[in-house]
PDB file of C-alpha atoms in Angstrom:
ATOM      1  CA  UNK O1241      10.478  -2.760 -11.133  1.00 67.00           C
ATOM      2  CA  UNK O1242      14.224  -1.133  -9.701  1.00 85.00           C
ATOM      3  CA  UNK O1243      17.330  -3.117  -9.625  1.00 96.00           C
ATOM      4  CA  UNK O1244      18.835  -2.489  -6.328  1.00 98.00           C
ATOM      5  CA  UNK O1245      22.189  -3.386  -4.722  1.00 98.00           C
ATOM      6  CA  UNK O1246      23.372  -3.980  -1.517  1.00 98.00           C
ATOM      7  CA  UNK O1247      26.703  -4.321   0.497  1.00 98.00           C
ATOM      8  CA  UNK O1248      27.824  -4.457   4.066  1.00 98.00           C
ATOM      9  CA  UNK O1249      29.864  -1.794   5.090  1.00 98.00           C
ATOM     10  CA  UNK O1250      31.273  -0.606   8.253  1.00 98.00           C
ATOM     11  CA  UNK O1251      30.561   2.310  10.080  1.00 98.00           C
ATOM     12  CA  UNK O1252      33.077   4.187  12.704  1.00 98.00           C
ATOM     13  CA  UNK O1253      31.856   5.533  15.846  1.00 98.00           C
ATOM     14  CA  UNK O1254      33.046   7.246  19.330  1.00 97.00           C
ATOM     15  CA  UNK O1255      32.923   3.615  20.278  1.00 97.00           C
ATOM     16  CA  UNK O1256      33.621   0.927  17.644  1.00 98.00           C
ATOM     17  CA  UNK O1257      32.795   0.473  14.433  1.00 98.00           C
ATOM     18  CA  UNK O1258      29.349  -1.452  13.501  1.00 98.00           C
ATOM     19  CA  UNK O1259      28.608  -3.211  11.126  1.00 98.00           C
ATOM     20  CA  UNK O1260      25.714  -2.307   8.908  1.00 99.00           C
ATOM     21  CA  UNK O1261      23.878  -2.937   5.329  1.00 99.00           C
ATOM     22  CA  UNK O1262      23.723  -0.324   2.855  1.00 98.00           C
ATOM     23  CA  UNK O1263      20.974  -0.753   0.041  1.00 98.00           C
ATOM     24  CA  UNK O1264      20.027   1.621  -3.079  1.00 98.00           C
ATOM     25  CA  UNK O1265      18.901   1.673  -6.490  1.00 98.00           C
ATOM     26  CA  UNK O1266      21.679  -0.254  -8.632  1.00 97.00           C
ATOM     27  CA  UNK O1267      21.734   3.001 -11.070  1.00 96.00           C
ATOM     28  CA  UNK O1268      23.796   4.937  -8.752  1.00 92.00           C
ATOM     29  CA  UNK O1269      22.157   8.104  -8.245  1.00 96.00           C
ATOM     30  CA  UNK O1270      22.018  10.044  -5.412  1.00 98.00           C
ATOM     31  CA  UNK O1271      18.507   9.419  -3.706  1.00 98.00           C
ATOM     32  CA  UNK O1272      16.746  10.534  -0.211  1.00 98.00           C
ATOM     33  CA  UNK O1273      18.354   8.729   2.359  1.00 98.00           C
ATOM     34  CA  UNK O1274      16.706   6.211   5.456  1.00 98.00           C
ATOM     35  CA  UNK O1275      18.154   4.975   8.131  1.00 99.00           C
ATOM     36  CA  UNK O1276      16.509   2.120   9.258  1.00 99.00           C
ATOM     37  CA  UNK O1277      16.495   0.985  13.172  1.00 99.00           C
ATOM     38  CA  UNK O1278      16.438  -2.374  13.469  1.00 98.00           C
ATOM     39  CA  UNK O1279      14.381  -4.589  16.153  1.00 98.00           C
ATOM     40  CA  UNK O1280      15.804  -6.163  18.986  1.00 98.00           C
ATOM     41  CA  UNK O1281      16.271  -9.543  16.915  1.00 98.00           C
ATOM     42  CA  UNK O1282      18.643  -7.470  14.987  1.00 98.00           C
ATOM     43  CA  UNK O1283      20.602  -7.022  11.401  1.00 98.00           C
ATOM     44  CA  UNK O1284      19.402 -10.190   9.560  1.00 98.00           C
ATOM     45  CA  UNK O1285      18.002 -11.561   6.254  1.00 98.00           C
ATOM     46  CA  UNK O1286      14.507 -10.057   6.939  1.00 98.00           C
ATOM     47  CA  UNK O1287      15.512  -6.715   7.351  1.00 98.00           C
ATOM     48  CA  UNK O1288      17.742  -6.866   5.281  1.00 98.00           C
ATOM     49  CA  UNK O1289      14.910  -7.759   2.144  1.00 98.00           C
ATOM     50  CA  UNK O1290      12.858  -4.606   4.046  1.00 98.00           C
ATOM     51  CA  UNK O1291      15.896  -1.971   3.054  1.00 98.00           C
ATOM     52  CA  UNK O1292      15.876  -3.865  -0.624  1.00 98.00           C
ATOM     53  CA  UNK O1293      11.919  -3.436  -0.390  1.00 98.00           C
ATOM     54  CA  UNK O1294      12.618   0.537   0.548  1.00 98.00           C
ATOM     55  CA  UNK O1295      15.649   0.838  -2.305  1.00 98.00           C
ATOM     56  CA  UNK O1296      13.131  -0.405  -4.570  1.00 98.00           C
ATOM     57  CA  UNK O1297      10.550   2.127  -4.004  1.00 97.00           C
ATOM     58  CA  UNK O1298      13.795   4.706  -4.714  1.00 97.00           C
ATOM     59  CA  UNK O1299      15.594   5.317  -1.260  1.00 98.00           C
ATOM     60  CA  UNK O1300      18.808   4.836   0.190  1.00 98.00           C
ATOM     61  CA  UNK O1301      18.638   2.730   3.093  1.00 98.00           C
ATOM     62  CA  UNK O1302      21.311   2.221   5.732  1.00 99.00           C
ATOM     63  CA  UNK O1303      20.459  -0.640   8.684  1.00 99.00           C
ATOM     64  CA  UNK O1304      23.527  -0.675  11.511  1.00 99.00           C
ATOM     65  CA  UNK O1305      23.627  -3.154  13.941  1.00 98.00           C
ATOM     66  CA  UNK O1306      23.332  -1.287  17.048  1.00 98.00           C
ATOM     67  CA  UNK O1307      24.156  -4.256  19.038  1.00 98.00           C
ATOM     68  CA  UNK O1308      27.731  -3.735  17.693  1.00 98.00           C
ATOM     69  CA  UNK O1309      29.536  -3.308  20.918  1.00 98.00           C
ATOM     70  CA  UNK O1310      28.705  -7.172  21.285  1.00 98.00           C
ATOM     71  CA  UNK O1311      29.339  -8.300  18.182  1.00 98.00           C
ATOM     72  CA  UNK O1312      28.576  -8.446  14.460  1.00 98.00           C
ATOM     73  CA  UNK O1313      25.507  -9.236  13.364  1.00 98.00           C
ATOM     74  CA  UNK O1314      24.139 -11.433  14.328  1.00 95.00           C
ATOM     75  CA  UNK O1315      25.222 -10.789  17.895  1.00 97.00           C
ATOM     76  CA  UNK O1316      23.113 -13.720  19.150  1.00 96.00           C
ATOM     77  CA  UNK O1317      22.323 -17.206  17.125  1.00 95.00           C
ATOM     78  CA  UNK O1318      18.868 -17.032  15.403  1.00 97.00           C
ATOM     79  CA  UNK O1319      16.485 -19.684  13.707  1.00 97.00           C
ATOM     80  CA  UNK O1320      15.437 -19.225   9.726  1.00 97.00           C
ATOM     81  CA  UNK O1321      12.206 -18.875  11.874  1.00 98.00           C
ATOM     82  CA  UNK O1322      11.366 -17.115  15.142  1.00 98.00           C
ATOM     83  CA  UNK O1323       8.441 -19.145  16.912  1.00 97.00           C
ATOM     84  CA  UNK O1324       7.014 -18.613  19.952  1.00 96.00           C
ATOM     85  CA  UNK O1325       9.065 -21.395  21.407  1.00 96.00           C
ATOM     86  CA  UNK O1326      12.355 -19.796  20.477  1.00 95.00           C
ATOM     87  CA  UNK O1327      11.635 -16.281  21.996  1.00 96.00           C
ATOM     88  CA  UNK O1328      12.134 -16.831  26.325  1.00 95.00           C
ATOM     89  CA  UNK O1329      16.251 -18.296  25.291  1.00 96.00           C
ATOM     90  CA  UNK O1330      16.726 -15.096  22.477  1.00 97.00           C
ATOM     91  CA  UNK O1331      15.610 -13.365  25.059  1.00 96.00           C
ATOM     92  CA  UNK O1332      17.971 -14.513  27.964  1.00 96.00           C
ATOM     93  CA  UNK O1333      20.521 -13.602  25.621  1.00 96.00           C
ATOM     94  CA  UNK O1334      19.119 -10.478  23.731  1.00 97.00           C
ATOM     95  CA  UNK O1335      18.328  -8.980  27.657  1.00 97.00           C
ATOM     96  CA  UNK O1336      21.422  -7.629  28.555  1.00 97.00           C
ATOM     97  CA  UNK O1337      22.764  -6.234  25.126  1.00 98.00           C
ATOM     98  CA  UNK O1338      19.152  -4.162  25.140  1.00 97.00           C
ATOM     99  CA  UNK O1339      20.002  -3.125  28.388  1.00 96.00           C
ATOM    100  CA  UNK O1340      23.456  -1.904  27.783  1.00 97.00           C
ATOM    101  CA  UNK O1341      22.470   0.521  24.945  1.00 98.00           C
ATOM    102  CA  UNK O1342      21.630   3.661  26.673  1.00 97.00           C
ATOM    103  CA  UNK O1343      19.871   6.453  25.089  1.00 97.00           C
ATOM    104  CA  UNK O1344      23.407   8.117  25.242  1.00 98.00           C
ATOM    105  CA  UNK O1345      25.200   5.667  23.827  1.00 98.00           C
ATOM    106  CA  UNK O1346      22.541   5.376  21.035  1.00 98.00           C
ATOM    107  CA  UNK O1347      22.439   9.034  20.174  1.00 98.00           C
ATOM    108  CA  UNK O1348      26.293   9.132  20.033  1.00 98.00           C
ATOM    109  CA  UNK O1349      25.711   6.088  17.318  1.00 98.00           C
ATOM    110  CA  UNK O1350      23.070   8.020  15.808  1.00 98.00           C
ATOM    111  CA  UNK O1351      25.524  10.568  14.943  1.00 98.00           C
ATOM    112  CA  UNK O1352      27.745   8.379  13.343  1.00 98.00           C
ATOM    113  CA  UNK O1353      25.161   6.800  11.120  1.00 99.00           C
ATOM    114  CA  UNK O1354      23.352  10.045  10.007  1.00 98.00           C
ATOM    115  CA  UNK O1355      27.347  11.326   9.351  1.00 98.00           C
ATOM    116  CA  UNK O1356      27.371   8.177   7.492  1.00 98.00           C
ATOM    117  CA  UNK O1357      24.834   8.484   5.180  1.00 98.00           C
ATOM    118  CA  UNK O1358      25.696  12.338   4.731  1.00 98.00           C
ATOM    119  CA  UNK O1359      29.043  11.310   3.083  1.00 98.00           C
ATOM    120  CA  UNK O1360      27.251   8.967   1.432  1.00 98.00           C
ATOM    121  CA  UNK O1361      27.891   9.491  -2.650  1.00 97.00           C
ATOM    122  CA  UNK O1362      24.440   7.373  -3.151  1.00 98.00           C
ATOM    123  CA  UNK O1363      22.274   9.826  -0.813  1.00 98.00           C
ATOM    124  CA  UNK O1364      21.138  12.638  -1.480  1.00 98.00           C
ATOM    125  CA  UNK O1365      21.946  15.795   0.030  1.00 97.00           C
ATOM    126  CA  UNK O1366      19.509  17.146   3.026  1.00 97.00           C
ATOM    127  CA  UNK O1367      17.847  15.742   5.570  1.00 98.00           C
ATOM    128  CA  UNK O1368      16.973  11.675   5.872  1.00 98.00           C
ATOM    129  CA  UNK O1369      14.326   9.620   7.057  1.00 98.00           C
ATOM    130  CA  UNK O1370      14.254   7.573  10.023  1.00 99.00           C
ATOM    131  CA  UNK O1371      11.746   3.772  10.595  1.00 99.00           C
ATOM    132  CA  UNK O1372      11.621   2.034  13.613  1.00 98.00           C
ATOM    133  CA  UNK O1373      10.620  -1.421  15.213  1.00 98.00           C
ATOM    134  CA  UNK O1374      10.286  -2.359  18.258  1.00 98.00           C
ATOM    135  CA  UNK O1375      13.304  -1.065  20.274  1.00 98.00           C
ATOM    136  CA  UNK O1376      13.676   0.467  16.776  1.00 98.00           C
ATOM    137  CA  UNK O1377      11.112   3.139  17.372  1.00 98.00           C
ATOM    138  CA  UNK O1378      12.105   4.353  20.609  1.00 98.00           C
ATOM    139  CA  UNK O1379      15.869   5.341  18.596  1.00 98.00           C
ATOM    140  CA  UNK O1380      13.792   6.626  15.804  1.00 98.00           C
ATOM    141  CA  UNK O1381      11.941   8.900  18.404  1.00 98.00           C
ATOM    142  CA  UNK O1382      15.335   9.763  20.292  1.00 98.00           C
ATOM    143  CA  UNK O1383      17.048  10.462  16.935  1.00 98.00           C
ATOM    144  CA  UNK O1384      14.689  12.819  15.640  1.00 98.00           C
ATOM    145  CA  UNK O1385      14.517  14.429  18.790  1.00 98.00           C
ATOM    146  CA  UNK O1386      18.283  14.704  19.681  1.00 98.00           C
ATOM    147  CA  UNK O1387      19.260  15.417  15.521  1.00 98.00           C
ATOM    148  CA  UNK O1388      15.981  17.460  14.598  1.00 98.00           C
ATOM    149  CA  UNK O1389      17.601  19.325  11.501  1.00 98.00           C
ATOM    150  CA  UNK O1390      18.690  16.033  10.238  1.00 98.00           C
ATOM    151  CA  UNK O1391      15.963  14.243  10.296  1.00 98.00           C
ATOM    152  CA  UNK O1392      12.909  15.047   7.588  1.00 98.00           C
ATOM    153  CA  UNK O1393      10.710  12.598   8.747  1.00 98.00           C
ATOM    154  CA  UNK O1394      10.784   9.447  11.413  1.00 98.00           C
ATOM    155  CA  UNK O1395       8.132   6.773  11.830  1.00 99.00           C
ATOM    156  CA  UNK O1396       8.197   3.668  14.275  1.00 98.00           C
ATOM    157  CA  UNK O1397       6.047   0.377  14.171  1.00 99.00           C
ATOM    158  CA  UNK O1398       5.548  -2.198  17.329  1.00 98.00           C
ATOM    159  CA  UNK O1399       7.523   0.439  19.373  1.00 98.00           C
ATOM    160  CA  UNK O1400       7.560  -0.579  22.783  1.00 98.00           C
ATOM    161  CA  UNK O1401       8.091   2.126  25.784  1.00 98.00           C
ATOM    162  CA  UNK O1402       7.821   5.019  24.014  1.00 98.00           C
ATOM    163  CA  UNK O1403       6.321   7.377  26.691  1.00 98.00           C
ATOM    164  CA  UNK O1404       7.122   5.577  30.295  1.00 98.00           C
ATOM    165  CA  UNK O1405       7.479   7.363  33.443  1.00 97.00           C
ATOM    166  CA  UNK O1406      10.933   7.099  33.245  1.00 96.00           C
ATOM    167  CA  UNK O1407      13.053  10.560  32.979  1.00 95.00           C
ATOM    168  CA  UNK O1408      14.630   9.268  30.022  1.00 94.00           C
ATOM    169  CA  UNK O1409      11.657   8.246  28.232  1.00 98.00           C
ATOM    170  CA  UNK O1410      11.769   8.944  24.150  1.00 98.00           C
ATOM    171  CA  UNK O1411       8.643  11.218  24.669  1.00 98.00           C
ATOM    172  CA  UNK O1412      10.209  13.517  26.663  1.00 98.00           C
ATOM    173  CA  UNK O1413      11.984  15.226  23.438  1.00 98.00           C
ATOM    174  CA  UNK O1414       8.905  15.784  21.636  1.00 98.00           C
ATOM    175  CA  UNK O1415       9.740  19.657  22.388  1.00 98.00           C
ATOM    176  CA  UNK O1416      12.203  19.634  20.226  1.00 98.00           C
ATOM    177  CA  UNK O1417      11.282  17.882  16.914  1.00 98.00           C
ATOM    178  CA  UNK O1418      10.012  19.509  13.792  1.00 98.00           C
ATOM    179  CA  UNK O1419       9.890  16.751  11.584  1.00 98.00           C
ATOM    180  CA  UNK O1420       7.161  14.905  10.865  1.00 98.00           C
ATOM    181  CA  UNK O1421       6.041  11.718  12.731  1.00 98.00           C
ATOM    182  CA  UNK O1422       4.015   8.490  12.079  1.00 98.00           C
ATOM    183  CA  UNK O1423       3.575   5.741  14.556  1.00 98.00           C
ATOM    184  CA  UNK O1424       1.989   2.136  13.872  1.00 98.00           C
ATOM    185  CA  UNK O1425       0.440   0.848  16.982  1.00 98.00           C
ATOM    186  CA  UNK O1426       0.292  -2.956  17.700  1.00 98.00           C
ATOM    187  CA  UNK O1427      -3.215  -3.803  19.151  1.00 97.00           C
ATOM    188  CA  UNK O1428      -2.920  -4.453  22.838  1.00 94.00           C
ATOM    189  CA  UNK O1429       0.853  -4.518  23.563  1.00 97.00           C
ATOM    190  CA  UNK O1430       1.886  -5.258  26.979  1.00 96.00           C
ATOM    191  CA  UNK O1431       5.066  -2.996  25.982  1.00 97.00           C
ATOM    192  CA  UNK O1432       2.652   0.029  25.121  1.00 98.00           C
ATOM    193  CA  UNK O1433      -0.160   0.011  26.839  1.00 97.00           C
ATOM    194  CA  UNK O1434      -2.970   2.590  26.333  1.00 97.00           C
ATOM    195  CA  UNK O1435      -1.822   4.714  28.935  1.00 98.00           C
ATOM    196  CA  UNK O1436       1.209   5.493  26.569  1.00 98.00           C
ATOM    197  CA  UNK O1437       0.209   5.686  23.361  1.00 98.00           C
ATOM    198  CA  UNK O1438      -2.365   8.299  24.628  1.00 98.00           C
ATOM    199  CA  UNK O1439       0.682  10.215  26.948  1.00 98.00           C
ATOM    200  CA  UNK O1440       3.253  10.047  23.468  1.00 98.00           C
ATOM    201  CA  UNK O1441       0.351  11.636  21.699  1.00 98.00           C
ATOM    202  CA  UNK O1442      -0.622  14.365  24.174  1.00 98.00           C
ATOM    203  CA  UNK O1443       3.310  15.200  24.334  1.00 98.00           C
ATOM    204  CA  UNK O1444       3.532  15.639  20.487  1.00 98.00           C
ATOM    205  CA  UNK O1445       0.255  17.732  20.515  1.00 98.00           C
ATOM    206  CA  UNK O1446       1.459  19.669  22.583  1.00 98.00           C
ATOM    207  CA  UNK O1447       4.617  20.359  21.244  1.00 98.00           C
ATOM    208  CA  UNK O1448       3.172  21.116  18.011  1.00 98.00           C
ATOM    209  CA  UNK O1449       4.770  17.656  16.236  1.00 98.00           C
ATOM    210  CA  UNK O1450       3.004  16.845  12.608  1.00 98.00           C
ATOM    211  CA  UNK O1451       1.866  13.201  13.619  1.00 98.00           C
ATOM    212  CA  UNK O1452      -0.502  10.295  13.205  1.00 98.00           C
ATOM    213  CA  UNK O1453      -0.371   7.901  15.616  1.00 98.00           C
ATOM    214  CA  UNK O1454      -2.640   4.363  14.854  1.00 98.00           C
ATOM    215  CA  UNK O1455      -3.557   0.851  16.467  1.00 98.00           C
ATOM    216  CA  UNK O1456      -3.332  -1.528  13.737  1.00 98.00           C
ATOM    217  CA  UNK O1457      -6.400  -4.292  15.087  1.00 97.00           C
ATOM    218  CA  UNK O1458      -5.322  -7.328  15.846  1.00 97.00           C
ATOM    219  CA  UNK O1459      -1.943  -6.815  15.464  1.00 98.00           C
ATOM    220  CA  UNK O1460       0.208  -7.689  18.260  1.00 97.00           C
ATOM    221  CA  UNK O1461       3.867  -6.908  18.908  1.00 97.00           C
ATOM    222  CA  UNK O1462       6.596  -7.477  15.946  1.00 98.00           C
ATOM    223  CA  UNK O1463       4.131  -7.775  13.232  1.00 98.00           C
ATOM    224  CA  UNK O1464       6.072  -6.599  10.218  1.00 98.00           C
ATOM    225  CA  UNK O1465       9.017  -8.725  11.597  1.00 98.00           C
ATOM    226  CA  UNK O1466       8.398 -12.091   8.093  1.00 98.00           C
ATOM    227  CA  UNK O1467      10.382 -14.416  10.281  1.00 98.00           C
ATOM    228  CA  UNK O1468       8.826 -14.382  13.250  1.00 98.00           C
ATOM    229  CA  UNK O1469       5.391 -16.155  14.275  1.00 97.00           C
ATOM    230  CA  UNK O1470       4.092 -12.345  15.153  1.00 98.00           C
ATOM    231  CA  UNK O1471       3.821 -11.477  11.814  1.00 98.00           C
ATOM    232  CA  UNK O1472       0.949 -10.261   9.870  1.00 98.00           C
ATOM    233  CA  UNK O1473       0.898  -9.844   6.321  1.00 98.00           C
ATOM    234  CA  UNK O1474      -1.950  -6.954   6.094  1.00 98.00           C
ATOM    235  CA  UNK O1475      -1.096  -5.124   8.902  1.00 98.00           C
ATOM    236  CA  UNK O1476       2.346  -5.385   7.453  1.00 98.00           C
ATOM    237  CA  UNK O1477       1.188  -4.447   3.910  1.00 98.00           C
ATOM    238  CA  UNK O1478      -0.284  -1.348   6.080  1.00 98.00           C
ATOM    239  CA  UNK O1479       2.567  -0.410   7.781  1.00 98.00           C
ATOM    240  CA  UNK O1480       4.622  -0.337   3.751  1.00 98.00           C
ATOM    241  CA  UNK O1481       1.870   2.064   2.859  1.00 98.00           C
ATOM    242  CA  UNK O1482       2.019   4.470   5.937  1.00 98.00           C
ATOM    243  CA  UNK O1483       5.939   4.579   5.771  1.00 98.00           C
ATOM    244  CA  UNK O1484       5.598   5.497   1.838  1.00 98.00           C
ATOM    245  CA  UNK O1485       2.885   7.910   2.184  1.00 98.00           C
ATOM    246  CA  UNK O1486       5.283   9.591   5.240  1.00 98.00           C
ATOM    247  CA  UNK O1487       8.420   9.827   2.724  1.00 98.00           C
ATOM    248  CA  UNK O1488       6.474  11.149  -0.389  1.00 97.00           C
ATOM    249  CA  UNK O1489       5.100  13.770   1.563  1.00 93.00           C
ATOM    250  CA  UNK O1490       8.409  14.521   3.287  1.00 92.00           C
ATOM    251  CA  UNK O1491      11.234  14.551   0.699  1.00 86.00           C
TER     252      UNK O1491
END
């Protein structure tokens, strides 16, 4: 098994300094780079473990704390295991922070994250891949449409609000996308109802984007997050298979 090195790093942005986690094979050789966008619970051991798993597969992975304007991770106090009863109180603190991260601010930050990977000696030259979870799926979609020349592939899992009727809905960037995309949707997810799934697929198809959108039967919102009650091992392993397949095809 490939040995992995993980380190805490800081990334200078237009609005401050984002703390982040960087994982890569321990041999230090340049590897294809992956920008991993966090879910709302943020940069924590479970996400570092996901980055390490990608690094063991042969990638250099950057996981930024996208809420850095509100402090270093963890931005809000989290239990080791996030049970359903803990979610209301956690989200009471998180919702104002989530709303404050506008698409404009997030894409300014994305430029800094991509530049950091471009400058990283452990990252191979060329476009990167993206993967995002929950709110991170929205950031993945926005980034691939905002910086198409810098992204070879993008994925999103159990994402919410991907194709709303809002004028800044992420699906509206479809016409700019040149990368290949994959989305693994949670089943009966209130944050991504059927009409949004259909709207996203239609927008990508009309724009000629190479993509695949799949609903994971029986898997709830957050199915990849091992430190939450939403975790679904079978759906998570399906997510890993789909993500690694996408990376192998596009790098």
